[in-house]
mmCIF file with all atom_site columns, C-alpha atoms in Angstrom:
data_model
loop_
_atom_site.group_PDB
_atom_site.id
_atom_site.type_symbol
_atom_site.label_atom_id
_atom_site.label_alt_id
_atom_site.label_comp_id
_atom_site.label_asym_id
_atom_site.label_entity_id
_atom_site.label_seq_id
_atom_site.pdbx_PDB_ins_code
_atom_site.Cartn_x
_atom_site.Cartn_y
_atom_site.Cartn_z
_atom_site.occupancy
_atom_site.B_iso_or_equiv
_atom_site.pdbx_formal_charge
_atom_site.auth_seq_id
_atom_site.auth_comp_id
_atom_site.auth_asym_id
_atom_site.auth_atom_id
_atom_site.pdbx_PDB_model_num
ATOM 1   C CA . UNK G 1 1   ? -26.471 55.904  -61.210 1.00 53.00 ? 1   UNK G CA 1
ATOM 2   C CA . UNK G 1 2   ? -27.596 55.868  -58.126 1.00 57.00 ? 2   UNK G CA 1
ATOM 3   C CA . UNK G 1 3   ? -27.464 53.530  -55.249 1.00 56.00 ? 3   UNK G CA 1
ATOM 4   C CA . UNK G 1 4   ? -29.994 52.743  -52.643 1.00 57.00 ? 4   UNK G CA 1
ATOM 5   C CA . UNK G 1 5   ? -30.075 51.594  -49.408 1.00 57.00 ? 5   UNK G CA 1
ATOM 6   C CA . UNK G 1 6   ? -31.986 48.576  -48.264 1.00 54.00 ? 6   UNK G CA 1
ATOM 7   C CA . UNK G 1 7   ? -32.437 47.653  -44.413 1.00 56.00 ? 7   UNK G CA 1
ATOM 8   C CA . UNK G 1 8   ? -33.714 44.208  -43.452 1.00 53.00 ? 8   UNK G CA 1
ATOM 9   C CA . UNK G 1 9   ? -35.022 43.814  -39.970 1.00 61.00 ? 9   UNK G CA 1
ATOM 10  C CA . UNK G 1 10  ? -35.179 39.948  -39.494 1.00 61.00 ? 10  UNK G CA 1
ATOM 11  C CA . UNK G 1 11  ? -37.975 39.372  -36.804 1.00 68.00 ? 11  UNK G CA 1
ATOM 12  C CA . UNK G 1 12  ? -36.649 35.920  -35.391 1.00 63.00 ? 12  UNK G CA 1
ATOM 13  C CA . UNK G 1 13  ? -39.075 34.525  -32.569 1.00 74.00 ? 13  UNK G CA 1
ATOM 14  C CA . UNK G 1 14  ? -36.862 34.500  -29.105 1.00 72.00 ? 14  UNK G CA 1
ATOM 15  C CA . UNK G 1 15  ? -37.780 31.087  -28.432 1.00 73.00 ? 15  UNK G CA 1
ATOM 16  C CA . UNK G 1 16  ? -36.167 29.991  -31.530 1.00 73.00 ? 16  UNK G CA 1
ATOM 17  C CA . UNK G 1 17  ? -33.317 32.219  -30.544 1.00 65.00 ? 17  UNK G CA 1
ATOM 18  C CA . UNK G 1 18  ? -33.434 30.254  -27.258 1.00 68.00 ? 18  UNK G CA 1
ATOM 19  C CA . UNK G 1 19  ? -33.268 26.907  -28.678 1.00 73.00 ? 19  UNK G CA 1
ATOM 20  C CA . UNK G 1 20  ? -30.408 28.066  -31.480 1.00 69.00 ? 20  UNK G CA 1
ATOM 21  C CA . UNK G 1 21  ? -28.453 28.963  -28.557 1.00 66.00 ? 21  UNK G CA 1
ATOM 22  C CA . UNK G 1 22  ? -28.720 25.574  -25.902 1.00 71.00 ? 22  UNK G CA 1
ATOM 23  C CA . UNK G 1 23  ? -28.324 23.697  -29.093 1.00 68.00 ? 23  UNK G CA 1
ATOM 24  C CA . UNK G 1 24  ? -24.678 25.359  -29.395 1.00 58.00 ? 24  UNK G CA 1
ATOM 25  C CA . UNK G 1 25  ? -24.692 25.143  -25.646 1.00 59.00 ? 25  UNK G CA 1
ATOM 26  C CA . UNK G 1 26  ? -25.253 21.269  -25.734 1.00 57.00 ? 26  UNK G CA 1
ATOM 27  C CA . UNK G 1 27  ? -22.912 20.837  -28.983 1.00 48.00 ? 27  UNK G CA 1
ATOM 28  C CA . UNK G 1 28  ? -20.049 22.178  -26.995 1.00 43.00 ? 28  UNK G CA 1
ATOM 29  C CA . UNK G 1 29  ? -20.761 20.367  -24.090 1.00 47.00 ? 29  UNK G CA 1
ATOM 30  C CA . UNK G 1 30  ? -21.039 17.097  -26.229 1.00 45.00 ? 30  UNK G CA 1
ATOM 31  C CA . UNK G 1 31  ? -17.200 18.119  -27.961 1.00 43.00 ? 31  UNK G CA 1
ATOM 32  C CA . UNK G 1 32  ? -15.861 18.100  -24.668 1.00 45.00 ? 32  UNK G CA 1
ATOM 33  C CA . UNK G 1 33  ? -17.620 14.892  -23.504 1.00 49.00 ? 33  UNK G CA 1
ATOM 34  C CA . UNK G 1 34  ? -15.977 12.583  -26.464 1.00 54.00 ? 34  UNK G CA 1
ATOM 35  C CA . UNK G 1 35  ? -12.684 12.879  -25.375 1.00 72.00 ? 35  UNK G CA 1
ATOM 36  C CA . UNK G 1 36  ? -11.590 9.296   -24.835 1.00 86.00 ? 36  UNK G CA 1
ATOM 37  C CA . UNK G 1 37  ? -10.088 8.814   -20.883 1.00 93.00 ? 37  UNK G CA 1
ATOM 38  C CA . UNK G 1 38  ? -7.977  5.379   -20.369 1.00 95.00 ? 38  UNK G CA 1
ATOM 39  C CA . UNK G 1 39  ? -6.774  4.027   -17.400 1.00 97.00 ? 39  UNK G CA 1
ATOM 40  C CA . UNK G 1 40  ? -4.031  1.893   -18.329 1.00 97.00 ? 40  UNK G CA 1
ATOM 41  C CA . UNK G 1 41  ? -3.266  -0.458  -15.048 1.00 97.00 ? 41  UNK G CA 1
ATOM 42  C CA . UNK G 1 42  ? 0.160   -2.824  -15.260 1.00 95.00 ? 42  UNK G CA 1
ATOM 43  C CA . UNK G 1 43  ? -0.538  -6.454  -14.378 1.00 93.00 ? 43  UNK G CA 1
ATOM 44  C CA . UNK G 1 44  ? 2.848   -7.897  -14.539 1.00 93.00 ? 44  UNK G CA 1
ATOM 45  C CA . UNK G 1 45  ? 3.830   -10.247 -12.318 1.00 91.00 ? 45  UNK G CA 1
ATOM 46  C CA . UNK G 1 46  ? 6.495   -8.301  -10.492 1.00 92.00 ? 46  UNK G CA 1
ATOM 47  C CA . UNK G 1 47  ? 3.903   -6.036  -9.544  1.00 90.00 ? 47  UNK G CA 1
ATOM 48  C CA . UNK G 1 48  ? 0.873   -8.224  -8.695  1.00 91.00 ? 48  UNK G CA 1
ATOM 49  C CA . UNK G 1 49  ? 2.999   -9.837  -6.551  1.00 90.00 ? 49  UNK G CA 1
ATOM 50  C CA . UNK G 1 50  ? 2.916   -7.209  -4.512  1.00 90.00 ? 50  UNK G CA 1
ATOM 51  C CA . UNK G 1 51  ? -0.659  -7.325  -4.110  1.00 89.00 ? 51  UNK G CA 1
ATOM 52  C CA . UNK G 1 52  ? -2.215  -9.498  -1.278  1.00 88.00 ? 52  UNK G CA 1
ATOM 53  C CA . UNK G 1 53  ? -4.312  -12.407 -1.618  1.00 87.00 ? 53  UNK G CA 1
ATOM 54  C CA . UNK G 1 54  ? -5.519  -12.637 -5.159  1.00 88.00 ? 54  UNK G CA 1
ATOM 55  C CA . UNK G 1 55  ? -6.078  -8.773  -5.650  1.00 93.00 ? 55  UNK G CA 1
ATOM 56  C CA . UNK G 1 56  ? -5.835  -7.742  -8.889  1.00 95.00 ? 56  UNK G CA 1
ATOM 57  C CA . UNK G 1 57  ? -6.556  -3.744  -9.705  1.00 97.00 ? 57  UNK G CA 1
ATOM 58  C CA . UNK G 1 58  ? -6.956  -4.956  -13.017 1.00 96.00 ? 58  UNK G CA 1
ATOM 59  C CA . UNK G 1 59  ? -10.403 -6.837  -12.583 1.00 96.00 ? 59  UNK G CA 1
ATOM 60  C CA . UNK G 1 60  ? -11.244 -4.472  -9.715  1.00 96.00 ? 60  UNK G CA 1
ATOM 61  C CA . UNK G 1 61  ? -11.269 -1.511  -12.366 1.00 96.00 ? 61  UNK G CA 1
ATOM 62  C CA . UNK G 1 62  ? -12.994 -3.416  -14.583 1.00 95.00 ? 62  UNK G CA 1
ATOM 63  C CA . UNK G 1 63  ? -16.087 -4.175  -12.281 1.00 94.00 ? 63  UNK G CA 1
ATOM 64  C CA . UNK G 1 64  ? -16.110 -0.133  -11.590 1.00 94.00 ? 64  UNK G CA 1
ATOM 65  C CA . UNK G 1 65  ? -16.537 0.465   -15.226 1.00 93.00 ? 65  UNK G CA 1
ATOM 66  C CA . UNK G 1 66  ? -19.241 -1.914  -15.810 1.00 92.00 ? 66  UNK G CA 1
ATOM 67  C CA . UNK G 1 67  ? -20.906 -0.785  -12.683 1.00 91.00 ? 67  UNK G CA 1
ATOM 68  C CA . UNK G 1 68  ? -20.834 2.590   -13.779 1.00 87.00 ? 68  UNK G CA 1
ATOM 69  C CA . UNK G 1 69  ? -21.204 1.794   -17.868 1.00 77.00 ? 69  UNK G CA 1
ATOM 70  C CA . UNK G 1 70  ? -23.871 4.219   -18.399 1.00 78.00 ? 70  UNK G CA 1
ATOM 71  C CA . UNK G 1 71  ? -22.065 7.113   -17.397 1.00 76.00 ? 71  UNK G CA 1
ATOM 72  C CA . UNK G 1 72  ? -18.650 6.564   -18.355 1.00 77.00 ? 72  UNK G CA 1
ATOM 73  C CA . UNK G 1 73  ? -16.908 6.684   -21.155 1.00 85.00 ? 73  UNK G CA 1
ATOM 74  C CA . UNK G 1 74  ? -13.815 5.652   -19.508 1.00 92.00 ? 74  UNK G CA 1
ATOM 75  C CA . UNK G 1 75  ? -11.398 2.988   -21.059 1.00 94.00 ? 75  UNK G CA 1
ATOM 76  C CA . UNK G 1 76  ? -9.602  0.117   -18.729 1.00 95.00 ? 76  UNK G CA 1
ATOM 77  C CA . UNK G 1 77  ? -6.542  -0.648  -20.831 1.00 95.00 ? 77  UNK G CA 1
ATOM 78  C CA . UNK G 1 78  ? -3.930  -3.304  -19.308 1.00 95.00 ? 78  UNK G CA 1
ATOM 79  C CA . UNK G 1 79  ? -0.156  -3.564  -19.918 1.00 95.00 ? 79  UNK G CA 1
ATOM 80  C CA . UNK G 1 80  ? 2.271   -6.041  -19.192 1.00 94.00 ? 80  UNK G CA 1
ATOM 81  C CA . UNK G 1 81  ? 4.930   -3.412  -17.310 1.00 94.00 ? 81  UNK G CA 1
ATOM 82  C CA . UNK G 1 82  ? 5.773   0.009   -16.940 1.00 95.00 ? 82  UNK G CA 1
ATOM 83  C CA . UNK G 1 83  ? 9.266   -0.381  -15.529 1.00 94.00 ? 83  UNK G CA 1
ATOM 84  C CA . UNK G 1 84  ? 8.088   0.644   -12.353 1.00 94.00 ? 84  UNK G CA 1
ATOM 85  C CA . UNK G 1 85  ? 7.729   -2.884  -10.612 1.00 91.00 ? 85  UNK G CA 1
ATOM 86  C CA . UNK G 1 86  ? 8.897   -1.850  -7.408  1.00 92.00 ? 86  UNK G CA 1
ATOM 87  C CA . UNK G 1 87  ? 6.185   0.870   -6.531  1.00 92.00 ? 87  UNK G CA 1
ATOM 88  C CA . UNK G 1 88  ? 3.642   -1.657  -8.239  1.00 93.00 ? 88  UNK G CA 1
ATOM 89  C CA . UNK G 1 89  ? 0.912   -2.037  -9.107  1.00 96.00 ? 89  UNK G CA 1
ATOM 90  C CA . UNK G 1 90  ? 0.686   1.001   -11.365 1.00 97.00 ? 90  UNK G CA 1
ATOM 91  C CA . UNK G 1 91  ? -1.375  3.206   -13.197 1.00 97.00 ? 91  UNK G CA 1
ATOM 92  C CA . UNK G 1 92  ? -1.821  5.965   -15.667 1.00 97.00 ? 92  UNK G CA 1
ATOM 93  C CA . UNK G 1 93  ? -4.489  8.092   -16.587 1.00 97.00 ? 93  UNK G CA 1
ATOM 94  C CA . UNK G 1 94  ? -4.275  8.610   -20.751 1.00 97.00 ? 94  UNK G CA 1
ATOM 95  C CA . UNK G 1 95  ? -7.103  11.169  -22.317 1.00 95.00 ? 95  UNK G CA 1
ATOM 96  C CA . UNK G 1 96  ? -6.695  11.231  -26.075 1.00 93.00 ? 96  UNK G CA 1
ATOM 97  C CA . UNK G 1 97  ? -3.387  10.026  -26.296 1.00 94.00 ? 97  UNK G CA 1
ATOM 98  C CA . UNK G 1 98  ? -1.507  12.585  -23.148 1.00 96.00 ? 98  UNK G CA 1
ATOM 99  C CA . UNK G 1 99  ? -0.867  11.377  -20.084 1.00 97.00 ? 99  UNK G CA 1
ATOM 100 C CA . UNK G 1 100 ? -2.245  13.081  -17.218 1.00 97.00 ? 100 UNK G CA 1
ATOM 101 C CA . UNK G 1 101 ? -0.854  14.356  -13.912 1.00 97.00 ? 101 UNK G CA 1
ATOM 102 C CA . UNK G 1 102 ? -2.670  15.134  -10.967 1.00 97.00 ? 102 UNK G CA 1
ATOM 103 C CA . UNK G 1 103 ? -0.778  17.558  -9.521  1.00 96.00 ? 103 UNK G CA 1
ATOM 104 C CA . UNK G 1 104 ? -2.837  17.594  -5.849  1.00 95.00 ? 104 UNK G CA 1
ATOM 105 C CA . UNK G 1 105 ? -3.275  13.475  -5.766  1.00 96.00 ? 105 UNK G CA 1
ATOM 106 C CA . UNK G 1 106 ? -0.104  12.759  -6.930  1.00 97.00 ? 106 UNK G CA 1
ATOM 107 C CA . UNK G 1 107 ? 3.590   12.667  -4.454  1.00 97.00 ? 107 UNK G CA 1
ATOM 108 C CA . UNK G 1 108 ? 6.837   13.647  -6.286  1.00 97.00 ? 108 UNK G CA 1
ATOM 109 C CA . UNK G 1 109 ? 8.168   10.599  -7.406  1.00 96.00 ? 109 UNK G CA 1
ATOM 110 C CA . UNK G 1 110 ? 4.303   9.803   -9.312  1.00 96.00 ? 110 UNK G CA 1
ATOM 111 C CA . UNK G 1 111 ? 4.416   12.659  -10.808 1.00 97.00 ? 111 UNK G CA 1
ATOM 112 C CA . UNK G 1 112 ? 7.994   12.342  -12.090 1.00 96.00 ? 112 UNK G CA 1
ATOM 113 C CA . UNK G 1 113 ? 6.570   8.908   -13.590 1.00 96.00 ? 113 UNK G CA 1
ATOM 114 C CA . UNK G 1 114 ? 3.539   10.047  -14.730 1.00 97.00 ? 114 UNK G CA 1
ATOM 115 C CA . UNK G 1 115 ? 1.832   7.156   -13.060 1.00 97.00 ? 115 UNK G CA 1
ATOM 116 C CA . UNK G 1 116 ? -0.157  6.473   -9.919  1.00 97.00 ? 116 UNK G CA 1
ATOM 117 C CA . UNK G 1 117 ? 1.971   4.058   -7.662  1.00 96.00 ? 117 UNK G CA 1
ATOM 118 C CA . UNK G 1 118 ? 0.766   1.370   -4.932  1.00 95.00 ? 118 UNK G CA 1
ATOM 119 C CA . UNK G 1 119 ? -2.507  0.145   -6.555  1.00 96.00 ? 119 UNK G CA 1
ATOM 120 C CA . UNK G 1 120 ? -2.746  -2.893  -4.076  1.00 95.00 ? 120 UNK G CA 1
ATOM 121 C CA . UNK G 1 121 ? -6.174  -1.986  -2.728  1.00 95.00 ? 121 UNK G CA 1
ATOM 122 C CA . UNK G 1 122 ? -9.817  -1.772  -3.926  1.00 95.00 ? 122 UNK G CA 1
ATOM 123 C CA . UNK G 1 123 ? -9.467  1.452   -1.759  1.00 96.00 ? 123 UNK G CA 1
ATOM 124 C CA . UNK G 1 124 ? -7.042  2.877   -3.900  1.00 96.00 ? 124 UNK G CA 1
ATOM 125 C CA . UNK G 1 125 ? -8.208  1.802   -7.078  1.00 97.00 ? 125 UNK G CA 1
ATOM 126 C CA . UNK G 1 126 ? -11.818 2.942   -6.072  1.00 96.00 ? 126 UNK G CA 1
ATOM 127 C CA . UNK G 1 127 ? -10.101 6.814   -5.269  1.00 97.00 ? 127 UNK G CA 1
ATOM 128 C CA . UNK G 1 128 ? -8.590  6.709   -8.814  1.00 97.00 ? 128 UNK G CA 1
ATOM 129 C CA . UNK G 1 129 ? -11.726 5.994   -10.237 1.00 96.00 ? 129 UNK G CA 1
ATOM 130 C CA . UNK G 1 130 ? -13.099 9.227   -8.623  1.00 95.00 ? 130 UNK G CA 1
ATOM 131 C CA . UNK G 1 131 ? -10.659 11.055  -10.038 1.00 96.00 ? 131 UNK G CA 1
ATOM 132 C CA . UNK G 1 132 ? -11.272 9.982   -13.713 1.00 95.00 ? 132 UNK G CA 1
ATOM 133 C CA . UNK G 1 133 ? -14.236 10.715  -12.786 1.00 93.00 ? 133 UNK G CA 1
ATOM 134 C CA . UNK G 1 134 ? -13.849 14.196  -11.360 1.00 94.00 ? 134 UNK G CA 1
ATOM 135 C CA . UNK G 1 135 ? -11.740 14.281  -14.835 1.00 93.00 ? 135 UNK G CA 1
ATOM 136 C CA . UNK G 1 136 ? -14.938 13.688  -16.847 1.00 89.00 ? 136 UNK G CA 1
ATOM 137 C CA . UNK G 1 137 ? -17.019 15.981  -14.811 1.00 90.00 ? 137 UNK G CA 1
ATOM 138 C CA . UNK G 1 138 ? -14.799 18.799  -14.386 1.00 91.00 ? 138 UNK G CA 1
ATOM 139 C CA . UNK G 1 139 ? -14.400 18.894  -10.714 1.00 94.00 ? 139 UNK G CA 1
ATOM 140 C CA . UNK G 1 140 ? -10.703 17.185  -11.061 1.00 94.00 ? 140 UNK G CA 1
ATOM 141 C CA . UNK G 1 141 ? -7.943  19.231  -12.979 1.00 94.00 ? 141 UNK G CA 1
ATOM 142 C CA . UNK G 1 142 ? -5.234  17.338  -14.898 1.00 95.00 ? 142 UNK G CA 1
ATOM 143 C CA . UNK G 1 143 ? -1.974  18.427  -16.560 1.00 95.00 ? 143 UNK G CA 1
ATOM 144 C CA . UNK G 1 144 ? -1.133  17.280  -19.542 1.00 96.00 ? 144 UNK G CA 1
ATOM 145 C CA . UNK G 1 145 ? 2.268   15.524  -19.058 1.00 96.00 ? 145 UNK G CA 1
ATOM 146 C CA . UNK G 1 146 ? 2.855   14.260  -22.403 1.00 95.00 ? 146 UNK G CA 1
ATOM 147 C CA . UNK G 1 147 ? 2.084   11.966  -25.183 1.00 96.00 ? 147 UNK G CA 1
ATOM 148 C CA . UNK G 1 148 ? 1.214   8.378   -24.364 1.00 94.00 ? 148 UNK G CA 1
ATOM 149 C CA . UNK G 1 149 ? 2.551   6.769   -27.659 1.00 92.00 ? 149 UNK G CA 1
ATOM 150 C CA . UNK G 1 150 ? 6.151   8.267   -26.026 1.00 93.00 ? 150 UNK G CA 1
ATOM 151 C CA . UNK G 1 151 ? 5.958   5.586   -23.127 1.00 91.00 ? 151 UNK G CA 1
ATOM 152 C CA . UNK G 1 152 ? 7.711   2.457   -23.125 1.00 90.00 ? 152 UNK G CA 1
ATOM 153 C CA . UNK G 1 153 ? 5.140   0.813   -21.589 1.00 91.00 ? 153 UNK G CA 1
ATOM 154 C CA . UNK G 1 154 ? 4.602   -3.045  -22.654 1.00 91.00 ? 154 UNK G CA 1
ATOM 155 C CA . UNK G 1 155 ? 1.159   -3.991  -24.296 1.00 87.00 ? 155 UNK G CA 1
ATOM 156 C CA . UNK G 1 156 ? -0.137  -7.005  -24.746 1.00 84.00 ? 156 UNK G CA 1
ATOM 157 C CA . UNK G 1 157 ? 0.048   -7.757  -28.775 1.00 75.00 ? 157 UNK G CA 1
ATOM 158 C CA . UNK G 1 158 ? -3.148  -8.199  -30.668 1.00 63.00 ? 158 UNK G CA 1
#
């Protein structure tokens, strides 16, 4: 018997090469876009107490977000206490389901808690915005520090 050899040259246009490729370009950058990114801010009363006048980071986050709703994906979660009420108000940054660290924003004793400590300011809560934000856009590196469902933080019920 014998065998032959057949060659197929596949003439593909390089503008539909062009668009295959941004197409997997885009997808990729879409993947890494729909990670979910919570802040999760403690509104206890130990540490809004600490908080002058009737500050609350809480509602100060949440007026970022919905200022900035069309670019953001990011979550403002609250919770009732992160055992941390001293140092209060306090904050975490959560992308699907890991705290983050921030190794350059963040002193020693944040870090060892995983959360951002003294949120008593719209200053403060407005630079830990931009850092979600430099999350999102790539200009801000995190560490994964571990997984959020670990935490004993108190949410409300629903």
């Amino acid at each position: 018997m014998m065998s032959h050899t057949i060659k197929l040259r596949a003439h593909v246009p390089l503008k539909e090469v062009l668009i295959f490729y941004i197409i997997l370009s885009l997808s990729s950058i879409l993947a890494l876009s729909s990670s979910s990114t919570k802040i999760r801010v403690c509104t206890g009363s130990s540490c809004l107490s600490q908080c002058r006048g009737a500050f609350n980071p809480l509602k100060s986050l949440q007026s970022l977000q919905k200022e900035d709703s069309e670019n953001s994906l990011v979550e403002v979660e609250e919770t009732f206490c992160m055992n941390q009420c001293k140092r209060g108000p306090n904050a975490r940054i959560i992308t699907d389901e890991q705290v983050i660290t921030i190794e350059e924003e963040m002193n020693e004793t944040e870090l060892k808690r995983k959360s951002f400590q003294g949120i008593r300011s719209d200053e403060r809560v407005g630079k830990l915005w931009g850092l979600v934000k430099g999350l999102e856009d790539g200009t801000v590196v995190g560490v994964e520090s571990g997984d959020a469902a670990k935490l004993t933080d108190m949410m409300p019920s629903i």
